[in-house]
PDB file of C-alpha atoms in Angstrom:
ATOM      1  CA  UNK A   1     147.425 144.526 105.912  1.00 55.00           C
ATOM      2  CA  UNK A   2     147.065 144.668 109.451  1.00 55.00           C
ATOM      3  CA  UNK A   3     144.638 146.569 111.822  1.00 55.00           C
ATOM      4  CA  UNK A   4     145.868 149.303 114.116  1.00 60.00           C
ATOM      5  CA  UNK A   5     146.176 146.736 116.920  1.00 60.00           C
ATOM      6  CA  UNK A   6     148.583 144.855 114.452  1.00 60.00           C
ATOM      7  CA  UNK A   7     146.624 141.699 113.653  1.00 59.00           C
ATOM      8  CA  UNK A   8     145.547 140.700 110.015  1.00 57.00           C
ATOM      9  CA  UNK A   9     142.390 141.953 109.138  1.00 56.00           C
ATOM     10  CA  UNK A  10     140.050 138.992 107.897  1.00 56.00           C
ATOM     11  CA  UNK A  11     139.659 140.066 104.302  1.00 56.00           C
ATOM     12  CA  UNK A  12     143.271 140.297 102.810  1.00 55.00           C
ATOM     13  CA  UNK A  13     145.266 137.447 101.541  1.00 55.00           C
ATOM     14  CA  UNK A  14     147.738 137.321 104.422  1.00 53.00           C
ATOM     15  CA  UNK A  15     144.952 136.505 107.148  1.00 53.00           C
ATOM     16  CA  UNK A  16     144.894 133.147 108.365  1.00 59.00           C
ATOM     17  CA  UNK A  17     141.766 131.862 109.173  1.00 58.00           C
ATOM     18  CA  UNK A  18     141.756 128.998 111.329  1.00 60.00           C
ATOM     19  CA  UNK A  19     140.756 125.145 109.880  1.00 61.00           C
ATOM     20  CA  UNK A  20     137.070 124.352 111.738  1.00 63.00           C
ATOM     21  CA  UNK A  21     136.636 120.304 111.578  1.00 62.00           C
ATOM     22  CA  UNK A  22     132.625 119.489 111.628  1.00 61.00           C
ATOM     23  CA  UNK A  23     132.093 116.716 113.330  1.00 58.00           C
ATOM     24  CA  UNK A  24     130.991 113.713 111.009  1.00 57.00           C
ATOM     25  CA  UNK A  25     127.732 111.187 111.027  1.00 56.00           C
ATOM     26  CA  UNK A  26     129.622 108.993 113.820  1.00 55.00           C
ATOM     27  CA  UNK A  27     130.370 111.983 116.222  1.00 54.00           C
ATOM     28  CA  UNK A  28     134.136 112.048 115.329  1.00 55.00           C
ATOM     29  CA  UNK A  29     136.097 114.717 113.866  1.00 53.00           C
ATOM     30  CA  UNK A  30     138.181 114.044 111.201  1.00 52.00           C
ATOM     31  CA  UNK A  31     136.222 111.512 109.510  1.00 51.00           C
ATOM     32  CA  UNK A  32     134.270 111.740 105.992  1.00 53.00           C
ATOM     33  CA  UNK A  33     131.138 110.570 107.560  1.00 52.00           C
ATOM     34  CA  UNK A  34     131.841 106.791 107.344  1.00 55.00           C
ATOM     35  CA  UNK A  35     131.864 104.407 110.785  1.00 55.00           C
ATOM     36  CA  UNK A  36     134.812 103.056 112.595  1.00 55.00           C
ATOM     37  CA  UNK A  37     133.865  99.563 110.759  1.00 61.00           C
ATOM     38  CA  UNK A  38     134.756  98.221 107.366  1.00 65.00           C
ATOM     39  CA  UNK A  39     131.767  98.496 105.012  1.00 64.00           C
ATOM     40  CA  UNK A  40     131.256  94.999 103.133  1.00 68.00           C
ATOM     41  CA  UNK A  41     129.780  94.435  99.992  1.00 73.00           C
ATOM     42  CA  UNK A  42     127.089  91.685 100.920  1.00 81.00           C
ATOM     43  CA  UNK A  43     126.003  89.129  97.763  1.00 84.00           C
ATOM     44  CA  UNK A  44     122.956  88.300  95.938  1.00 81.00           C
ATOM     45  CA  UNK A  45     121.610  85.378  97.094  1.00 84.00           C
ATOM     46  CA  UNK A  46     121.986  82.599  94.782  1.00 84.00           C
ATOM     47  CA  UNK A  47     118.405  81.660  95.327  1.00 86.00           C
ATOM     48  CA  UNK A  48     117.472  85.018  93.762  1.00 89.00           C
ATOM     49  CA  UNK A  49     119.327  85.070  90.268  1.00 90.00           C
ATOM     50  CA  UNK A  50     117.258  81.550  89.278  1.00 91.00           C
ATOM     51  CA  UNK A  51     113.473  82.978  89.901  1.00 92.00           C
ATOM     52  CA  UNK A  52     115.163  86.340  88.612  1.00 92.00           C
ATOM     53  CA  UNK A  53     116.474  85.183  85.185  1.00 93.00           C
ATOM     54  CA  UNK A  54     112.884  83.090  84.563  1.00 95.00           C
ATOM     55  CA  UNK A  55     111.343  86.270  84.818  1.00 94.00           C
ATOM     56  CA  UNK A  56     113.908  88.317  82.419  1.00 95.00           C
ATOM     57  CA  UNK A  57     113.569  85.299  80.305  1.00 95.00           C
ATOM     58  CA  UNK A  58     109.895  85.270  80.515  1.00 95.00           C
ATOM     59  CA  UNK A  59     109.735  88.608  79.343  1.00 92.00           C
ATOM     60  CA  UNK A  60     112.281  88.821  76.751  1.00 96.00           C
ATOM     61  CA  UNK A  61     111.700  85.522  74.764  1.00 96.00           C
ATOM     62  CA  UNK A  62     108.369  86.644  73.005  1.00 93.00           C
ATOM     63  CA  UNK A  63     109.714  89.985  72.178  1.00 94.00           C
ATOM     64  CA  UNK A  64     113.043  88.560  70.572  1.00 95.00           C
ATOM     65  CA  UNK A  65     110.158  86.294  69.034  1.00 95.00           C
ATOM     66  CA  UNK A  66     108.608  88.864  67.248  1.00 92.00           C
ATOM     67  CA  UNK A  67     111.764  90.350  66.586  1.00 93.00           C
ATOM     68  CA  UNK A  68     113.185  87.143  64.562  1.00 93.00           C
ATOM     69  CA  UNK A  69     110.155  86.266  62.772  1.00 92.00           C
ATOM     70  CA  UNK A  70     108.839  89.623  61.618  1.00 89.00           C
ATOM     71  CA  UNK A  71     108.563  90.018  57.861  1.00 86.00           C
ATOM     72  CA  UNK A  72     111.537  93.019  57.682  1.00 89.00           C
ATOM     73  CA  UNK A  73     111.809  92.471  54.025  1.00 89.00           C
ATOM     74  CA  UNK A  74     108.113  93.013  53.369  1.00 88.00           C
ATOM     75  CA  UNK A  75     108.483  96.239  55.777  1.00 88.00           C
ATOM     76  CA  UNK A  76     108.248  98.870  53.020  1.00 88.00           C
ATOM     77  CA  UNK A  77     105.526  97.190  51.290  1.00 88.00           C
ATOM     78  CA  UNK A  78     103.510  97.416  54.294  1.00 87.00           C
ATOM     79  CA  UNK A  79     103.818 100.545  55.737  1.00 87.00           C
ATOM     80  CA  UNK A  80     102.724 102.263  52.176  1.00 89.00           C
ATOM     81  CA  UNK A  81      98.913 100.606  52.150  1.00 92.00           C
ATOM     82  CA  UNK A  82      96.103 102.508  53.594  1.00 93.00           C
ATOM     83  CA  UNK A  83      94.823 100.153  56.129  1.00 94.00           C
ATOM     84  CA  UNK A  84      98.588 100.337  58.173  1.00 93.00           C
ATOM     85  CA  UNK A  85      98.732 103.705  57.654  1.00 93.00           C
ATOM     86  CA  UNK A  86      95.338 104.604  58.675  1.00 95.00           C
ATOM     87  CA  UNK A  87      96.146 102.697  61.869  1.00 95.00           C
ATOM     88  CA  UNK A  88      99.441 104.581  62.571  1.00 94.00           C
ATOM     89  CA  UNK A  89      98.003 107.577  62.211  1.00 95.00           C
ATOM     90  CA  UNK A  90      95.218 106.264  64.674  1.00 97.00           C
ATOM     91  CA  UNK A  91      97.511 105.042  67.121  1.00 96.00           C
ATOM     92  CA  UNK A  92      99.692 108.583  66.984  1.00 96.00           C
ATOM     93  CA  UNK A  93      96.860 110.635  67.634  1.00 97.00           C
ATOM     94  CA  UNK A  94      94.967 108.485  70.537  1.00 96.00           C
ATOM     95  CA  UNK A  95      98.731 108.337  71.955  1.00 96.00           C
ATOM     96  CA  UNK A  96      99.329 112.262  71.578  1.00 97.00           C
ATOM     97  CA  UNK A  97      96.183 113.160  72.926  1.00 97.00           C
ATOM     98  CA  UNK A  98      96.380 110.565  76.088  1.00 94.00           C
ATOM     99  CA  UNK A  99      99.762 112.337  76.531  1.00 96.00           C
ATOM    100  CA  UNK A 100      98.010 115.963  76.632  1.00 97.00           C
ATOM    101  CA  UNK A 101      95.297 115.116  79.249  1.00 96.00           C
ATOM    102  CA  UNK A 102      97.395 113.081  81.374  1.00 92.00           C
ATOM    103  CA  UNK A 103      99.352 116.177  81.600  1.00 95.00           C
ATOM    104  CA  UNK A 104      96.221 118.762  81.607  1.00 96.00           C
ATOM    105  CA  UNK A 105      94.127 117.001  84.202  1.00 95.00           C
ATOM    106  CA  UNK A 106      97.137 114.714  85.869  1.00 93.00           C
ATOM    107  CA  UNK A 107      99.580 117.270  86.769  1.00 94.00           C
ATOM    108  CA  UNK A 108      97.345 119.151  89.047  1.00 95.00           C
ATOM    109  CA  UNK A 109      95.488 115.881  90.383  1.00 94.00           C
ATOM    110  CA  UNK A 110      98.584 114.478  91.731  1.00 93.00           C
ATOM    111  CA  UNK A 111      99.461 117.840  93.109  1.00 94.00           C
ATOM    112  CA  UNK A 112      95.977 118.040  95.340  1.00 94.00           C
ATOM    113  CA  UNK A 113      96.898 114.504  96.165  1.00 94.00           C
ATOM    114  CA  UNK A 114     100.282 114.818  97.722  1.00 93.00           C
ATOM    115  CA  UNK A 115      99.815 118.467  99.355  1.00 94.00           C
ATOM    116  CA  UNK A 116      96.041 118.804 100.572  1.00 93.00           C
ATOM    117  CA  UNK A 117      93.494 116.827 102.446  1.00 94.00           C
ATOM    118  CA  UNK A 118      90.045 117.010 101.406  1.00 92.00           C
ATOM    119  CA  UNK A 119      87.640 114.338 102.120  1.00 94.00           C
ATOM    120  CA  UNK A 120      87.682 110.879 100.043  1.00 93.00           C
ATOM    121  CA  UNK A 121      90.878 111.876  98.876  1.00 95.00           C
ATOM    122  CA  UNK A 122      92.073 107.929  99.984  1.00 94.00           C
ATOM    123  CA  UNK A 123      89.089 106.600  97.684  1.00 95.00           C
ATOM    124  CA  UNK A 124      90.382 109.143  94.532  1.00 95.00           C
ATOM    125  CA  UNK A 125      94.268 107.828  95.513  1.00 95.00           C
ATOM    126  CA  UNK A 126      92.464 103.898  95.363  1.00 93.00           C
ATOM    127  CA  UNK A 127      90.874 105.078  91.760  1.00 92.00           C
ATOM    128  CA  UNK A 128      93.589 106.489  90.435  1.00 91.00           C
ATOM    129  CA  UNK A 129      96.063 103.851  91.190  1.00 89.00           C
ATOM    130  CA  UNK A 130      93.518 100.762  90.254  1.00 87.00           C
ATOM    131  CA  UNK A 131      94.905 101.316  86.071  1.00 82.00           C
ATOM    132  CA  UNK A 132      98.428 100.800  87.559  1.00 83.00           C
ATOM    133  CA  UNK A 133      97.274  97.013  89.329  1.00 85.00           C
ATOM    134  CA  UNK A 134      94.701  95.895  86.557  1.00 83.00           C
ATOM    135  CA  UNK A 135      95.308  93.887  83.530  1.00 79.00           C
ATOM    136  CA  UNK A 136      94.245  96.047  80.697  1.00 75.00           C
ATOM    137  CA  UNK A 137      91.668  93.449  79.517  1.00 74.00           C
ATOM    138  CA  UNK A 138      89.709  93.309  83.152  1.00 74.00           C
ATOM    139  CA  UNK A 139      90.103  97.208  82.510  1.00 65.00           C
ATOM    140  CA  UNK A 140      88.472  96.486  79.009  1.00 66.00           C
ATOM    141  CA  UNK A 141      85.691  94.426  80.036  1.00 61.00           C
TER     142      UNK A 141
END
C-alpha cells in the first residue's frame, strides 16, 4: 500500500523501516556493549583457598559428626516418646509465632527504616541489626 505521493505507508508489510543502531556502552555503534579490550577471567589466589577450605571444614565436620553418630535405628522409638514430641511441638509453635511476629512487625519497621527519616533512626537501625552480630549466648545473658 502506498500513499498518494507514491511512498510506502509505515503500517503496511511492504514498508521498509531504516535500521537504527544505538551506541553501546563504549560509545561505538554496532558493538554489543563490550569494550575493545579482551576480558580475562581472574583466578582466585591460592592463599585465599586455604583459609576458605579450613573455614568450610570447621563448619561441616561437626555437622557430619552429628549425622554419623545419630542413633538412626532408634529414631522411631525416640519420636514417639511423650517428652520428645512435646519438645518438637513447642519448637514448631515457637518458630511459627516468631515468624508471624517478624512478618507483622518486621516488614513495616523495615519499610520505615528504608523510606523515611526521623529522629533516632540510626539508633533504631543499630538496635535492629544488633542480634545479627551478637552471639546467641551474649543475647541470652
